[in-house]
mmCIF file of C-alpha atoms in Angstrom:
data_model
loop_
_atom_site.group_PDB
_atom_site.id
_atom_site.type_symbol
_atom_site.label_atom_id
_atom_site.label_comp_id
_atom_site.label_asym_id
_atom_site.label_seq_id
_atom_site.Cartn_x
_atom_site.Cartn_y
_atom_site.Cartn_z
ATOM 1 C CA MET S 1 -25.708 -6.681 6.043
ATOM 2 C CA LYS S 2 -25.576 -2.716 5.306
ATOM 3 C CA ARG S 3 -26.398 -1.757 8.924
ATOM 4 C CA SER S 4 -23.739 -4.176 10.011
ATOM 5 C CA MET S 5 -21.293 -2.626 7.454
ATOM 6 C CA LEU S 6 -22.071 0.648 8.661
ATOM 7 C CA ALA S 7 -21.427 -0.215 12.661
ATOM 8 C CA LEU S 8 -18.300 -1.523 11.489
ATOM 9 C CA THR S 9 -16.929 1.341 9.844
ATOM 10 C CA ALA S 10 -18.439 3.292 12.614
ATOM 11 C CA ALA S 11 -16.171 1.247 15.035
ATOM 12 C CA VAL S 12 -13.287 1.798 12.938
ATOM 13 C CA LEU S 13 -13.583 5.493 12.462
ATOM 14 C CA SER S 14 -14.373 5.351 16.370
ATOM 15 C CA SER S 15 -11.208 3.533 17.250
ATOM 16 C CA LEU S 16 -9.076 5.663 14.667
ATOM 17 C CA ALA S 17 -10.282 8.620 16.111
ATOM 18 C CA SER S 18 -9.486 7.721 19.691
ATOM 19 C CA ALA S 19 -6.110 6.587 18.710
ATOM 20 C CA GLN S 20 -3.124 9.514 18.580
ATOM 21 C CA ILE S 21 -2.762 9.381 14.909
ATOM 22 C CA PRO S 22 0.199 11.995 14.143
ATOM 23 C CA SER S 23 -0.751 14.416 11.638
ATOM 24 C CA LYS S 24 2.090 13.594 9.074
ATOM 25 C CA LEU S 25 1.802 9.952 8.205
ATOM 26 C CA ALA S 26 4.889 8.881 9.884
ATOM 27 C CA PRO S 27 5.550 5.039 10.770
ATOM 28 C CA VAL S 28 3.532 3.477 13.876
ATOM 29 C CA PRO S 29 5.018 1.522 15.901
ATOM 30 C CA SER S 30 2.536 -1.084 16.127
ATOM 31 C CA TRP S 31 3.293 -2.500 12.347
ATOM 32 C CA SER S 32 5.860 -3.323 10.439
ATOM 33 C CA ALA S 33 5.717 -4.234 6.416
ATOM 34 C CA GLU S 34 7.877 -6.209 4.052
ATOM 35 C CA LEU S 35 7.354 -5.760 0.007
ATOM 36 C CA SER S 36 8.460 -8.882 -2.083
ATOM 37 C CA ALA S 37 8.691 -9.369 -5.879
ATOM 38 C CA PRO S 38 10.587 -11.630 -8.146
ATOM 39 C CA ARG S 39 14.180 -10.311 -9.053
ATOM 40 C CA SER S 40 13.425 -10.457 -12.713
ATOM 41 C CA VAL S 41 10.213 -10.922 -14.697
ATOM 42 C CA SER S 42 9.361 -11.154 -18.176
ATOM 43 C CA GLY S 43 5.631 -9.305 -18.741
ATOM 44 C CA GLU S 44 3.733 -8.297 -15.402
ATOM 45 C CA LEU S 45 5.147 -7.678 -12.213
ATOM 46 C CA PRO S 46 3.660 -9.217 -9.055
ATOM 47 C CA LEU S 47 4.028 -7.403 -5.828
ATOM 48 C CA THR S 48 2.993 -8.760 -2.629
ATOM 49 C CA LEU S 49 3.183 -6.709 0.673
ATOM 50 C CA THR S 50 2.834 -8.510 3.970
ATOM 51 C CA VAL S 51 1.945 -6.163 6.590
ATOM 52 C CA TYR S 52 2.733 -7.455 10.317
ATOM 53 C CA ASN S 53 0.895 -6.347 13.671
ATOM 54 C CA VAL S 54 3.818 -6.520 16.261
ATOM 55 C CA GLY S 55 1.531 -5.141 18.728
ATOM 56 C CA GLY S 56 0.169 -6.612 21.776
ATOM 57 C CA LYS S 57 -3.727 -6.618 20.394
ATOM 58 C CA ASP S 58 -5.591 -6.763 17.728
ATOM 59 C CA LEU S 59 -5.967 -3.885 15.514
ATOM 60 C CA PHE S 60 -8.065 -2.855 12.579
ATOM 61 C CA LEU S 61 -6.140 -1.979 9.120
ATOM 62 C CA ALA S 62 -8.188 0.755 6.719
ATOM 63 C CA ALA S 63 -7.027 1.533 3.237
ATOM 64 C CA PRO S 64 -9.031 3.614 0.916
ATOM 65 C CA ARG S 65 -8.677 3.408 -2.885
ATOM 66 C CA ASP S 66 -5.765 5.913 -3.981
ATOM 67 C CA SER S 67 -6.866 7.671 -7.282
ATOM 68 C CA ARG S 68 -3.467 7.817 -8.851
ATOM 69 C CA GLN S 69 -2.709 4.217 -7.996
ATOM 70 C CA ASN S 70 -5.281 2.964 -10.600
ATOM 71 C CA CYS S 71 -7.651 2.920 -7.660
ATOM 72 C CA ALA S 72 -5.734 0.238 -5.375
ATOM 73 C CA ALA S 73 -6.113 0.270 -1.754
ATOM 74 C CA ALA S 74 -2.999 -1.263 -1.362
ATOM 75 C CA PRO S 75 -0.161 -1.883 -1.671
ATOM 76 C CA LEU S 76 1.022 1.564 -2.971
ATOM 77 C CA VAL S 77 3.662 2.260 -4.745
ATOM 78 C CA ARG S 78 6.357 4.250 -6.455
ATOM 79 C CA VAL S 79 8.797 2.908 -9.202
ATOM 80 C CA LEU S 80 12.030 4.465 -9.821
ATOM 81 C CA GLU S 81 14.134 3.928 -12.735
ATOM 82 C CA VAL S 82 17.557 2.864 -11.570
ATOM 83 C CA GLY S 83 20.196 5.435 -12.290
ATOM 84 C CA THR S 84 18.225 8.149 -12.899
ATOM 85 C CA ARG S 85 16.062 8.270 -9.947
ATOM 86 C CA ARG S 86 12.977 9.119 -12.850
ATOM 87 C CA VAL S 87 9.824 8.211 -11.433
ATOM 88 C CA VAL S 88 7.935 5.783 -13.512
ATOM 89 C CA TYR S 89 5.101 4.851 -11.660
ATOM 90 C CA PRO S 90 2.780 6.439 -10.742
ATOM 91 C CA ALA S 91 3.075 8.525 -13.913
ATOM 92 C CA PRO S 92 3.484 12.122 -12.894
ATOM 93 C CA ASP S 93 1.710 13.498 -15.364
ATOM 94 C CA ALA S 94 -1.484 11.082 -15.254
ATOM 95 C CA GLU S 95 -4.669 12.260 -14.119
ATOM 96 C CA PRO S 96 -6.003 10.961 -11.214
ATOM 97 C CA LEU S 97 -9.378 8.356 -11.619
ATOM 98 C CA LEU S 98 -12.458 8.804 -10.174
ATOM 99 C CA CYS S 99 -12.284 5.679 -7.665
ATOM 100 C CA ALA S 100 -15.099 4.046 -5.329
ATOM 101 C CA GLN S 101 -14.878 5.272 -1.622
ATOM 102 C CA ASP S 102 -15.367 2.280 -0.385
ATOM 103 C CA LEU S 103 -12.537 1.190 2.405
ATOM 104 C CA ASP S 104 -10.257 -1.971 2.683
ATOM 105 C CA ILE S 105 -10.922 -2.836 6.293
ATOM 106 C CA ARG S 106 -9.250 -5.649 7.852
ATOM 107 C CA THR S 107 -8.399 -6.881 10.928
ATOM 108 C CA VAL S 108 -4.946 -8.217 12.077
ATOM 109 C CA ALA S 109 -4.679 -10.368 15.252
ATOM 110 C CA ALA S 110 -2.062 -9.268 17.552
ATOM 111 C CA GLY S 111 1.195 -10.964 16.305
ATOM 112 C CA GLY S 112 -0.324 -11.651 12.654
ATOM 113 C CA SER S 113 -0.490 -10.332 9.326
ATOM 114 C CA VAL S 114 -2.546 -9.683 6.104
ATOM 115 C CA VAL S 115 -1.080 -9.569 2.703
ATOM 116 C CA TYR S 116 -1.955 -7.329 -0.166
ATOM 117 C CA THR S 117 -1.099 -8.314 -3.766
ATOM 118 C CA ARG S 118 -1.474 -6.529 -7.214
ATOM 119 C CA THR S 119 0.594 -6.025 -10.465
ATOM 120 C CA LEU S 120 2.054 -3.526 -12.689
ATOM 121 C CA ASN S 121 2.576 -3.251 -15.967
ATOM 122 C CA LEU S 122 6.239 -1.788 -16.256
ATOM 123 C CA PRO S 123 8.144 -0.798 -19.758
ATOM 124 C CA ALA S 124 11.545 -3.341 -19.629
ATOM 125 C CA GLY S 125 14.231 -1.867 -17.297
ATOM 126 C CA GLU S 126 15.665 -1.538 -13.770
ATOM 127 C CA TYR S 127 13.712 -0.467 -11.299
ATOM 128 C CA MET S 128 13.340 0.579 -7.414
ATOM 129 C CA VAL S 129 9.902 -0.229 -6.079
ATOM 130 C CA GLU S 130 9.380 1.466 -2.939
ATOM 131 C CA GLY S 131 5.669 0.008 -1.492
ATOM 132 C CA TRP S 132 3.841 1.101 1.963
ATOM 133 C CA HIS S 133 0.462 0.799 3.231
ATOM 134 C CA THR S 134 -1.367 4.080 4.278
ATOM 135 C CA GLY S 135 -4.622 3.778 5.827
ATOM 136 C CA GLY S 136 -6.617 5.427 8.902
ATOM 137 C CA GLY S 137 -3.658 8.195 8.902
ATOM 138 C CA GLN S 138 -0.892 5.794 9.396
ATOM 139 C CA LYS S 139 1.963 4.908 6.584
ATOM 140 C CA VAL S 140 3.216 1.484 7.240
ATOM 141 C CA PRO S 141 6.966 1.491 4.679
ATOM 142 C CA ALA S 142 8.527 -1.453 3.417
ATOM 143 C CA GLN S 143 12.112 -1.897 2.490
ATOM 144 C CA PRO S 144 12.485 -0.965 -1.535
ATOM 145 C CA VAL S 145 12.994 -3.927 -4.071
ATOM 146 C CA ARG S 146 15.318 -3.994 -7.118
ATOM 147 C CA VAL S 147 13.552 -5.972 -9.980
ATOM 148 C CA THR S 148 14.553 -5.960 -13.704
ATOM 149 C CA VAL S 149 11.691 -6.281 -16.263
ATOM 150 C CA ARG S 150 12.481 -7.468 -19.699
#
């Protein structure tokens, strides 16, 4: 099992290394993403990011854990207060966490999709939630969503 995981990791890294990855995290034409959340919630805010492979071949999508996002691999988010654009999450003054160094690696068939979910605890208010998937030098942004937390 360990040997097969190492082989898979090596194959992913090899394919990522051979791909022409931009030095800056720019949107990649083979991927698109959609962020969804309830318009209004009480309590935890559930988020769903669906990443679509719009290319013509099966592709790997790899996501490391983010130390500023409670060690989440995906979706990565930024929450802004409506009207002020103050960043509510991730907290600008929060210390980064020490996360496991594993990768969430998934194969996405041509024309297929993969779904990532997570929840956020936010104080009551109106927010714009920006979401994206970042992994392997790729940033796949989604359209922001507006939510009300009661």
